[in-house]
Coordinates of C-alpha atoms in Angstrom, one line a residue:
Chain A
X229 CA -87.6 -9.2 63.3
X230 CA -85.0 -11.9 63.5
X231 CA -81.5 -10.6 63.0
X232 CA -79.8 -13.9 63.4
X233 CA -78.5 -16.1 60.7
X234 CA -78.0 -19.8 61.2
X235 CA -75.3 -21.1 58.9
X236 CA -74.2 -24.7 58.4
X237 CA -70.9 -24.9 56.7
X238 CA -70.5 -27.7 54.2
X239 CA -68.4 -30.6 55.5
X240 CA -68.6 -29.5 59.1
X241 CA -70.8 -31.7 61.4
X242 CA -74.5 -31.0 61.8
X243 CA -74.0 -30.5 65.5
X244 CA -72.0 -27.4 64.9
X245 CA -74.3 -24.8 63.4
X246 CA -73.0 -21.3 63.3
X247 CA -75.1 -18.4 64.6
X248 CA -74.2 -15.0 63.4
X249 CA -75.9 -11.7 64.3
X250 CA -74.9 -8.2 63.4
X251 CA -75.6 -5.0 65.4
X252 CA -74.9 -1.3 64.6
X253 CA -74.9 1.7 66.9
X254 CA -73.6 -0.5 69.7
X255 CA -73.2 1.4 72.9
X256 CA -72.0 -1.1 75.5
X257 CA -68.9 -2.4 73.7
X258 CA -66.7 -1.8 76.7
X259 CA -69.1 -3.9 78.9
X260 CA -69.1 -6.8 76.4
X261 CA -65.4 -6.7 76.0
X262 CA -65.1 -6.8 79.8
X263 CA -67.2 -10.0 79.9
X264 CA -64.8 -11.6 77.5
X265 CA -61.8 -10.6 79.5
X266 CA -63.3 -12.0 82.6
X267 CA -64.1 -15.2 80.9
X268 CA -67.8 -15.0 81.7
X269 CA -69.2 -18.1 80.1
X270 CA -72.6 -16.5 79.5
X271 CA -70.8 -14.3 77.0
X272 CA -68.9 -16.9 75.1
X273 CA -69.1 -15.4 71.6
X274 CA -66.8 -14.4 69.0
X275 CA -67.4 -10.6 69.2
X276 CA -66.0 -9.1 66.0
X277 CA -65.6 -5.6 64.9
X278 CA -67.9 -5.7 61.8
X279 CA -65.8 -3.0 60.1
X280 CA -63.0 -5.5 59.7
X281 CA -65.2 -8.1 58.0
X282 CA -65.2 -7.9 54.2
X283 CA -67.9 -10.5 53.3
X284 CA -69.8 -13.5 54.5
X285 CA -67.2 -15.7 53.0
X286 CA -64.4 -13.9 54.9
X287 CA -66.1 -14.7 58.2
X288 CA -67.0 -18.3 57.2
X289 CA -63.4 -19.0 56.2
X290 CA -62.3 -18.1 59.7
X291 CA -65.1 -20.1 61.3
X292 CA -64.3 -23.1 59.1
X293 CA -60.7 -23.1 60.2
X294 CA -61.5 -22.5 63.8
X295 CA -64.1 -25.3 64.0
X296 CA -61.9 -27.7 62.0
X297 CA -59.0 -27.0 64.3
X298 CA -61.4 -27.5 67.3
X299 CA -62.6 -30.9 66.0
X300 CA -59.0 -32.1 65.6
X301 CA -57.7 -30.7 68.9
X302 CA -55.5 -28.0 67.4
X303 CA -56.9 -24.9 69.0
X304 CA -54.2 -22.3 69.7
X305 CA -56.3 -20.0 71.9
X306 CA -58.8 -20.5 74.7
X307 CA -61.9 -21.7 72.9
X308 CA -63.4 -21.9 69.4
X309 CA -64.8 -18.4 69.7
X310 CA -61.5 -16.8 70.4
X311 CA -60.0 -19.0 67.7
X312 CA -62.4 -17.5 65.2
X313 CA -61.0 -14.0 65.9
X314 CA -57.5 -15.4 65.7
X315 CA -58.2 -17.2 62.4
X316 CA -59.0 -13.9 60.8
X317 CA -55.4 -12.8 61.3
X318 CA -52.7 -13.2 58.7
X319 CA -50.1 -13.7 61.4
X320 CA -49.5 -15.7 64.6
X321 CA -49.9 -12.9 67.1
X322 CA -53.0 -13.7 69.1
X323 CA -53.2 -10.5 71.1
X324 CA -52.8 -8.5 68.0
X325 CA -55.6 -10.4 66.2
X326 CA -57.9 -9.7 69.2
X327 CA -57.1 -6.0 69.0
X328 CA -57.6 -5.8 65.3
X329 CA -60.6 -8.0 64.6
X330 CA -62.2 -8.4 68.0
X331 CA -64.5 -6.0 69.9
X332 CA -62.8 -2.9 71.2
X333 CA -64.1 -0.2 73.6
X334 CA -64.9 2.0 70.6
X335 CA -66.7 -0.6 68.5
X336 CA -70.1 0.4 67.3
X337 CA -70.6 -2.1 64.6
X338 CA -70.6 -5.6 66.1
X339 CA -70.7 -9.0 64.7
X340 CA -71.5 -11.7 67.2
X341 CA -70.8 -15.3 66.3
X342 CA -71.6 -18.4 68.2
X343 CA -70.8 -22.0 67.4
X344 CA -73.3 -24.7 68.5
X345 CA -72.0 -27.7 70.2
X346 CA -73.2 -31.2 70.6
X347 CA -72.4 -30.9 74.3
X348 CA -74.7 -27.8 74.6
X349 CA -77.9 -28.8 72.8
X350 CA -79.8 -26.0 74.5
X351 CA -77.9 -23.4 72.4
X352 CA -80.3 -22.6 69.6
X353 CA -80.9 -19.7 67.3
X354 CA -83.7 -18.6 69.6
X355 CA -81.6 -18.8 72.8
X356 CA -78.8 -16.9 71.2
X357 CA -80.9 -14.2 69.7
X358 CA -82.8 -13.8 73.0
X359 CA -79.5 -13.4 74.9
X360 CA -77.9 -11.1 72.4
X361 CA -80.9 -8.8 72.3
X362 CA -80.8 -8.4 76.0
X363 CA -77.0 -8.2 76.3
X364 CA -76.1 -5.9 73.3
X365 CA -77.4 -2.3 73.3
X366 CA -77.6 -1.8 69.7
X367 CA -79.7 -2.0 66.6
X368 CA -79.8 -5.5 65.0
X369 CA -79.3 -5.6 61.3
X370 CA -79.2 -8.6 59.1
X371 CA -75.9 -10.3 58.4
X372 CA -75.3 -10.4 54.7
X373 CA -72.9 -9.0 52.1
X374 CA -74.9 -6.0 51.3
X375 CA -75.0 -4.9 55.0
X376 CA -71.3 -5.6 55.4
X377 CA -70.5 -3.6 52.3
X378 CA -71.7 -0.5 54.0
X379 CA -69.8 -1.3 57.2
X380 CA -66.4 -2.5 56.0
X381 CA -63.4 -0.2 56.4
X382 CA -61.4 -1.2 53.4
X383 CA -58.4 0.9 54.3
X384 CA -58.1 -0.9 57.6
X385 CA -58.3 -4.3 55.9
X386 CA -55.6 -3.2 53.4
X387 CA -53.4 -2.3 56.3
X388 CA -54.1 -5.5 58.3
X389 CA -53.5 -7.8 55.4
X390 CA -50.7 -5.7 54.0
X391 CA -52.5 -5.3 50.7
X392 CA -51.3 -2.6 48.3
X393 CA -53.6 0.2 47.3
X394 CA -55.6 -0.1 44.0
X395 CA -53.1 -1.7 41.6
X396 CA -53.2 -1.5 37.9
X397 CA -55.7 -4.1 36.9
X398 CA -54.4 -7.1 35.0
X399 CA -55.1 -6.7 31.3
X400 CA -58.8 -7.4 30.5
X401 CA -60.2 -8.4 27.2
X402 CA -60.9 -5.4 25.1
X403 CA -64.6 -6.2 25.0
X404 CA -65.1 -5.6 28.7
X405 CA -63.3 -2.3 28.6
X406 CA -65.3 -1.2 25.7
X407 CA -68.7 -2.1 27.1
X408 CA -68.3 -1.0 30.7
X409 CA -68.6 2.7 30.1
X410 CA -70.6 4.4 32.8
X411 CA -70.9 1.2 34.9
X412 CA -67.2 1.0 35.2
X413 CA -66.6 2.4 38.7
X414 CA -69.4 0.5 40.3
X415 CA -68.4 -2.7 38.7
X416 CA -64.7 -2.5 39.4
X417 CA -65.4 -1.8 43.1
X418 CA -67.5 -5.0 43.3
X419 CA -64.8 -6.8 41.3
X420 CA -62.0 -5.5 43.5
X421 CA -63.9 -6.6 46.6
X422 CA -64.1 -10.1 45.3
X423 CA -60.4 -10.0 44.3
X424 CA -59.6 -8.7 47.8
X425 CA -61.6 -11.5 49.4
X426 CA -59.7 -14.1 47.3
X427 CA -56.3 -12.7 48.5
X428 CA -57.4 -12.4 52.1
X429 CA -58.8 -16.0 52.3
X430 CA -55.4 -17.2 51.0
X431 CA -53.5 -15.2 53.5
X432 CA -55.7 -16.5 56.3
X433 CA -55.4 -20.1 55.2
X434 CA -51.6 -19.8 55.2
X435 CA -51.4 -18.4 58.7
X436 CA -49.1 -20.5 60.9
X437 CA -47.5 -22.2 58.0
Chain B
X113 CA -59.1 -45.7 37.2
X114 CA -59.7 -46.6 40.8
X115 CA -63.3 -46.0 41.8
X116 CA -64.0 -43.3 44.3
X117 CA -64.1 -44.6 47.8
X118 CA -64.9 -42.6 51.0
X119 CA -61.6 -43.3 52.7
X120 CA -59.7 -41.4 50.0
X121 CA -61.0 -38.2 51.5
X122 CA -59.3 -36.3 54.4
X123 CA -61.3 -35.1 57.4
X124 CA -63.6 -33.2 57.5
X125 CA -64.5 -34.0 53.9
X126 CA -65.4 -37.6 54.5
X127 CA -69.0 -37.9 53.3
X128 CA -71.8 -37.4 55.8
X129 CA -73.5 -40.5 57.0
X130 CA -76.6 -40.6 54.9
X131 CA -79.5 -38.7 56.5
X132 CA -83.2 -39.5 56.3
X133 CA -84.0 -37.1 53.5
X134 CA -81.1 -38.1 51.3
X135 CA -83.2 -38.3 48.2
X136 CA -85.7 -35.9 46.6
X137 CA -84.8 -32.9 48.8
X138 CA -86.2 -29.5 47.8
X139 CA -83.8 -26.9 46.5
X140 CA -82.0 -25.3 49.4
X141 CA -81.1 -21.6 49.9
X142 CA -77.4 -21.4 49.5
X143 CA -76.6 -20.4 53.1
X144 CA -79.3 -22.1 55.0
X145 CA -79.8 -25.7 54.3
X146 CA -82.1 -27.3 56.9
X147 CA -79.9 -30.4 56.8
X148 CA -77.0 -30.3 54.4
X149 CA -77.9 -32.4 51.4
X150 CA -74.4 -32.1 50.2
X151 CA -73.4 -34.7 47.6
X152 CA -70.1 -36.3 48.5
X153 CA -67.1 -34.6 46.8
X154 CA -66.7 -35.9 43.3
X155 CA -63.3 -37.2 42.1
X156 CA -62.3 -35.1 39.1
X157 CA -58.8 -36.3 38.4
X158 CA -56.0 -38.1 40.0
X159 CA -52.2 -37.7 39.9
X160 CA -49.3 -39.5 41.3
X161 CA -49.4 -37.5 44.6
X162 CA -52.8 -36.1 44.9
X163 CA -56.5 -36.5 44.2
X164 CA -58.6 -33.7 42.9
X165 CA -62.2 -33.5 44.1
X166 CA -64.9 -31.1 43.2
X167 CA -67.2 -30.0 46.1
X168 CA -68.6 -26.9 47.8
X169 CA -66.7 -24.9 50.3
X170 CA -68.0 -22.3 52.9
X171 CA -71.3 -21.9 51.1
X172 CA -73.2 -24.4 48.9
X173 CA -72.8 -22.1 45.9
X174 CA -69.0 -21.7 46.2
X175 CA -67.6 -24.4 44.0
X176 CA -64.3 -25.6 45.1
X177 CA -61.4 -27.8 43.8
X178 CA -60.2 -29.8 46.7
X179 CA -56.7 -31.2 46.3
X180 CA -55.9 -34.0 48.7
X181 CA -52.5 -35.5 49.2
X182 CA -53.1 -38.8 50.9
X183 CA -50.4 -40.1 53.2
X184 CA -48.1 -42.6 51.4
X185 CA -47.9 -45.8 53.3
X186 CA -44.4 -46.6 51.9
X187 CA -42.8 -43.5 53.4
X188 CA -41.7 -43.1 57.0
X189 CA -44.5 -41.4 58.8
X190 CA -42.4 -38.4 59.9
X191 CA -41.0 -37.9 56.5
X192 CA -44.4 -38.2 54.9
X193 CA -45.8 -35.5 57.0
X194 CA -42.9 -33.2 56.2
X195 CA -43.1 -33.8 52.5
X196 CA -46.9 -33.4 52.4
X197 CA -46.7 -30.2 54.4
X198 CA -43.8 -28.7 52.3
X199 CA -45.4 -29.5 49.0
X200 CA -48.8 -28.4 49.9
X201 CA -47.5 -25.1 51.3
X202 CA -45.3 -24.5 48.4
X203 CA -48.3 -24.8 46.1
X204 CA -50.5 -22.6 48.4
X205 CA -47.8 -19.9 48.7
X206 CA -47.3 -19.7 45.0
X207 CA -51.0 -19.4 44.4
X208 CA -51.5 -16.7 47.0
X209 CA -48.5 -14.8 45.7
X210 CA -49.8 -14.9 42.1
X211 CA -53.3 -13.9 43.2
X212 CA -52.0 -10.9 45.1
X213 CA -50.0 -9.8 42.1
X214 CA -53.0 -10.1 39.8
X215 CA -52.0 -13.2 37.9
X216 CA -55.0 -15.3 37.1
X217 CA -54.8 -18.4 39.2
X218 CA -57.3 -20.2 41.5
X219 CA -57.7 -18.5 44.8
X220 CA -56.8 -20.4 47.9
X221 CA -60.0 -20.8 50.1
X222 CA -58.6 -23.0 52.8
X223 CA -55.8 -25.4 53.7
X224 CA -54.9 -28.0 56.3
X225 CA -51.4 -29.3 55.9
X226 CA -51.8 -31.8 58.7
X227 CA -54.7 -33.5 57.0
X228 CA -53.2 -32.8 53.6
X229 CA -55.9 -30.8 51.8
X230 CA -56.0 -27.6 49.9
X231 CA -59.3 -26.0 48.9
X232 CA -59.1 -23.8 45.9
X233 CA -61.5 -21.8 43.8
X234 CA -63.1 -23.9 41.0
X235 CA -62.2 -22.6 37.6
X236 CA -64.9 -23.4 35.1
X237 CA -64.2 -23.6 31.4
X238 CA -62.0 -25.7 29.1
X239 CA -58.4 -26.5 29.2
X240 CA -56.4 -25.0 26.3
X241 CA -55.7 -28.6 25.3
X242 CA -59.4 -29.3 24.8
X243 CA -59.8 -26.0 23.0
X244 CA -56.9 -26.7 20.6
X245 CA -58.2 -30.2 20.0
X246 CA -61.6 -28.9 19.3
X247 CA -60.6 -26.1 16.9
X248 CA -57.5 -27.6 15.2
X249 CA -59.2 -30.8 14.3
X250 CA -62.3 -29.0 13.1
X251 CA -60.4 -26.4 11.1
X252 CA -57.4 -28.3 10.3
X253 CA -57.1 -26.9 6.8
X254 CA -57.7 -23.3 7.7
X255 CA -54.7 -23.0 9.8
X256 CA -52.1 -25.3 8.5
X257 CA -52.5 -24.0 4.9
X258 CA -52.0 -20.3 5.7
X259 CA -49.2 -18.8 7.7
X260 CA -50.8 -15.4 8.3
X261 CA -53.3 -15.3 11.1
X262 CA -56.5 -14.9 9.2
X263 CA -56.4 -14.5 5.4
X264 CA -58.3 -16.6 3.0
X265 CA -59.5 -19.5 5.1
X266 CA -63.2 -20.3 5.3
X267 CA -63.5 -19.6 9.0
X268 CA -61.5 -16.5 9.6
X269 CA -63.2 -15.7 13.0
X270 CA -62.1 -18.9 14.5
X271 CA -58.6 -18.6 13.2
X272 CA -58.2 -15.0 14.4
X273 CA -59.7 -15.9 17.7
X274 CA -57.2 -18.8 18.1
X275 CA -54.3 -16.4 17.5
X276 CA -55.8 -14.0 19.9
X277 CA -56.0 -16.7 22.5
X278 CA -52.3 -17.5 21.9
X279 CA -51.5 -13.9 22.7
X280 CA -53.4 -14.2 26.0
X281 CA -51.5 -17.3 26.8
X282 CA -48.2 -15.6 26.2
X283 CA -49.2 -12.6 28.4
X284 CA -50.4 -14.9 31.2
X285 CA -47.2 -16.9 31.3
X286 CA -45.2 -13.6 31.0
X287 CA -47.1 -12.2 34.0
X288 CA -46.4 -15.3 36.0
X289 CA -42.7 -15.2 35.2
X290 CA -42.5 -11.5 35.8
X291 CA -43.4 -11.9 39.5
X292 CA -40.7 -14.6 39.9
X293 CA -42.9 -17.7 39.9
X294 CA -42.3 -20.6 37.6
X295 CA -45.0 -23.2 37.1
X296 CA -42.9 -26.3 36.9
X297 CA -45.4 -28.3 34.8
X298 CA -46.7 -25.8 32.2
X299 CA -48.7 -27.9 29.8
X300 CA -51.7 -27.2 27.7
X301 CA -53.8 -29.1 30.2
X302 CA -52.7 -26.8 33.0
X303 CA -53.9 -23.7 31.2
X304 CA -57.6 -23.0 31.4
X305 CA -59.9 -20.8 29.4
X306 CA -62.6 -19.5 31.6
X307 CA -65.9 -17.9 30.4
X308 CA -66.5 -14.3 31.7
X309 CA -68.9 -14.6 34.6
X310 CA -72.3 -13.7 33.1
X311 CA -73.8 -12.0 36.1
X312 CA -70.9 -9.6 37.0
X313 CA -69.4 -8.6 33.7
X314 CA -72.6 -7.7 32.0
X315 CA -74.5 -5.0 34.0
X316 CA -78.2 -5.8 34.5
X317 CA -79.5 -2.8 32.5
X318 CA -77.3 -3.1 29.5
X319 CA -77.7 -5.3 26.5
X320 CA -75.3 -8.2 26.5
X321 CA -72.7 -7.1 24.0
X322 CA -72.0 -10.6 22.6
X323 CA -73.6 -13.9 22.3
X324 CA -71.4 -15.5 24.9
X325 CA -73.0 -13.8 27.8
X326 CA -76.4 -14.4 26.4
X327 CA -75.9 -18.1 25.7
X328 CA -74.3 -18.9 28.9
X329 CA -77.0 -17.1 31.0
X330 CA -79.7 -18.6 28.8
X331 CA -78.3 -22.0 29.5
X332 CA -78.2 -21.5 33.3
X333 CA -81.5 -19.7 33.3
X334 CA -83.2 -22.7 31.7
X335 CA -81.7 -25.0 34.2
X336 CA -82.8 -22.9 37.2
X337 CA -86.5 -23.4 36.5
X338 CA -85.8 -27.1 37.2
X339 CA -85.0 -28.4 40.6
X340 CA -81.5 -27.2 41.1
X341 CA -78.9 -29.2 42.9
X342 CA -75.2 -28.9 42.9
X343 CA -75.0 -31.8 40.5
X344 CA -77.3 -30.0 38.0
X345 CA -75.2 -26.9 38.4
X346 CA -72.1 -28.8 37.6
X347 CA -73.7 -30.3 34.5
X348 CA -74.8 -27.0 33.1
X349 CA -71.4 -25.5 33.9
X350 CA -69.7 -28.3 32.0
X351 CA -71.7 -27.4 28.9
X352 CA -69.7 -24.6 27.3
X353 CA -70.0 -22.8 24.0
X354 CA -66.5 -23.4 22.8
X355 CA -66.6 -20.6 20.2
X356 CA -67.7 -17.9 22.6
X357 CA -65.1 -19.2 25.1
X358 CA -62.4 -19.0 22.5
X359 CA -63.3 -15.4 21.7
X360 CA -64.0 -14.0 25.2
X361 CA -62.6 -16.4 27.7
X362 CA -59.8 -15.4 30.0
X363 CA -56.6 -17.5 30.4
X364 CA -56.0 -19.0 33.9
X365 CA -53.1 -21.1 35.1
X366 CA -53.9 -24.1 37.3
X367 CA -52.0 -26.9 39.1
X368 CA -49.1 -25.3 41.0
X369 CA -48.1 -28.5 42.5
X370 CA -44.6 -28.2 41.1
X371 CA -44.4 -24.4 41.2
X372 CA -41.4 -22.7 42.7
X373 CA -40.5 -19.1 43.4
X374 CA -37.2 -18.5 41.6
X375 CA -35.6 -15.7 39.7
X376 CA -33.6 -17.9 37.3
X377 CA -34.0 -17.7 33.6
X378 CA -33.2 -21.4 33.3
X379 CA -36.4 -22.3 35.1
X380 CA -38.5 -19.9 33.0
X381 CA -37.0 -21.3 29.9
X382 CA -37.8 -24.8 31.0
X383 CA -41.4 -23.7 31.6
X384 CA -41.5 -22.5 28.0
X385 CA -39.9 -25.6 26.7
X386 CA -42.3 -27.8 28.4
X387 CA -45.2 -25.8 27.0
X388 CA -43.7 -25.9 23.5
X389 CA -43.5 -29.7 23.7
X390 CA -47.1 -29.8 24.9
X391 CA -48.2 -27.7 21.9
X392 CA -46.1 -29.7 19.5
X393 CA -47.7 -33.0 20.7
X394 CA -51.2 -31.7 20.3
X395 CA -51.2 -31.0 16.6
X396 CA -48.8 -30.0 13.9
X397 CA -50.5 -26.7 13.3
X398 CA -50.2 -25.9 17.0
X399 CA -46.4 -25.4 16.7
X400 CA -47.1 -22.4 14.5
X401 CA -49.5 -21.0 17.0
X402 CA -46.9 -21.4 19.7
X403 CA -44.7 -18.9 17.9
X404 CA -47.4 -16.3 18.7
X405 CA -47.3 -17.3 22.4
X406 CA -43.5 -16.7 22.3
X407 CA -43.8 -13.4 20.5
X408 CA -46.2 -12.0 23.0
X409 CA -44.3 -13.5 25.9
X410 CA -41.2 -11.8 24.7
X411 CA -42.9 -8.4 24.9
X412 CA -44.6 -9.1 28.2
X413 CA -41.9 -8.2 30.7
X414 CA -38.5 -6.9 31.0
X415 CA -36.5 -10.1 31.4
X416 CA -38.5 -12.0 28.8
X417 CA -35.9 -11.7 26.1
X418 CA -33.2 -13.3 28.1
X419 CA -35.6 -16.2 29.1
X420 CA -36.2 -16.7 25.4
X421 CA -32.5 -16.7 24.6
X422 CA -32.1 -19.3 27.3
X423 CA -34.9 -21.3 25.7
X424 CA -32.6 -21.9 22.7
X425 CA -30.1 -23.6 25.0
X426 CA -32.8 -25.7 26.6
X427 CA -34.1 -26.8 23.2
X428 CA -30.6 -27.9 22.2
X429 CA -30.1 -30.1 25.3
X430 CA -33.6 -30.9 26.6
X431 CA -35.3 -30.2 29.8
X432 CA -32.7 -31.7 32.2
X433 CA -29.3 -30.2 32.6
X434 CA -26.3 -32.4 32.7
X435 CA -26.4 -34.8 35.6
X436 CA -22.6 -34.5 36.1
X437 CA -21.6 -32.0 38.7

């Protein structure tokens, strides 16, 4: 099965496709992290802790900002891949962003992201998936909102982005309250995830302002 | 109105050089276009300082309002950068603050204060202004002849719904002021009424409880059998059922370009005054409706009464305070 997603972000150049692959039950996180620390160019990925990613859009917002900053020469960290990790953070502390959103020794759910470059035309979905499958000891799962939903640690995200716990909802039209009934809990959880995504995207966009 | 030209867009939103399959492309899955057949951002409206485009952001099915503040050639470059950055960030910060506190405003999706753009969630629906125009001109006699919300007029549902809408406007403005944000340009054009999202508010197994959900989903469903492009989606979205919207739409505040975070009653009162003038200039009957906005506003938060008292002063002297001292 192919576990890799090739994403092309609207407005970003065609030469910069985004490859994203998700793994669960990862056993060699310490090794992968070591490769990043040593600057092994074979392992130039954004290795993210998938439990800190709320949704596809959450990741894409970080990728967009990182690639945009790369295109205009405004990277604050070593390369576009480390910048993706940094862009997830709501503050300017690079080391803290790596600790929070990047791979750690205890990471078991891993999200690997690679940005294609015009200067490296040999990086394709096939080459990335082949390399990741040999490098990551874990079980590939598809990268989508449903999969993420089961992985995300919402409490951790609330802490990282300083979001309050469940707040009293803004007043909703009486009709909705009346018809929700049994569906209420399920629906509000999906709604509150969306609401959380909106706030988080805003906080990420304002980083460094 | 100046026609849209490519150079009015900031990087990276400048349109793609046209690729080989620019026309007649098959419908693309939202996340995985083989080559992005993205139509160039469409100019929606234009103000003194900024251009508003509609485009897609992050994924093809995330509609976005892109607000671009182009550099002003007549300003010194360094000053221009500072002003653009300060104004863009003031807007973005107000929006993020409101959204965190549960006030209905567009979410910020991305920003680049060097290039001067701010990407926000697209709010579908009608402006309150369009809504008032539609209903007050249609039901002119119903409302202006009766002072009570809905009594003996021929279309009591519309009238009652209009009063209900005013209550929602009052609550929305009250919530905004409660968290210490003032809008700065609160007009009926900067208040939107948004249809409830058909897919999420009505669970799949349950019957749609009202016609609004049914009609909206029926409209989009019919379009989906055709070749769907972003342009087609825009068109179907623009085509609202005003009556359903009036009854079930939620009130959203847009355009925070002049917003400020201040605790002063004066600024809140000026917000209300500007809104009152906007209502008054729409239609004579709208002034009466505005009393309902104020009534609900007055009950919406703790400091609302003092803001209303301040409104009396502002009415007496106008929006601007004395220029002396």
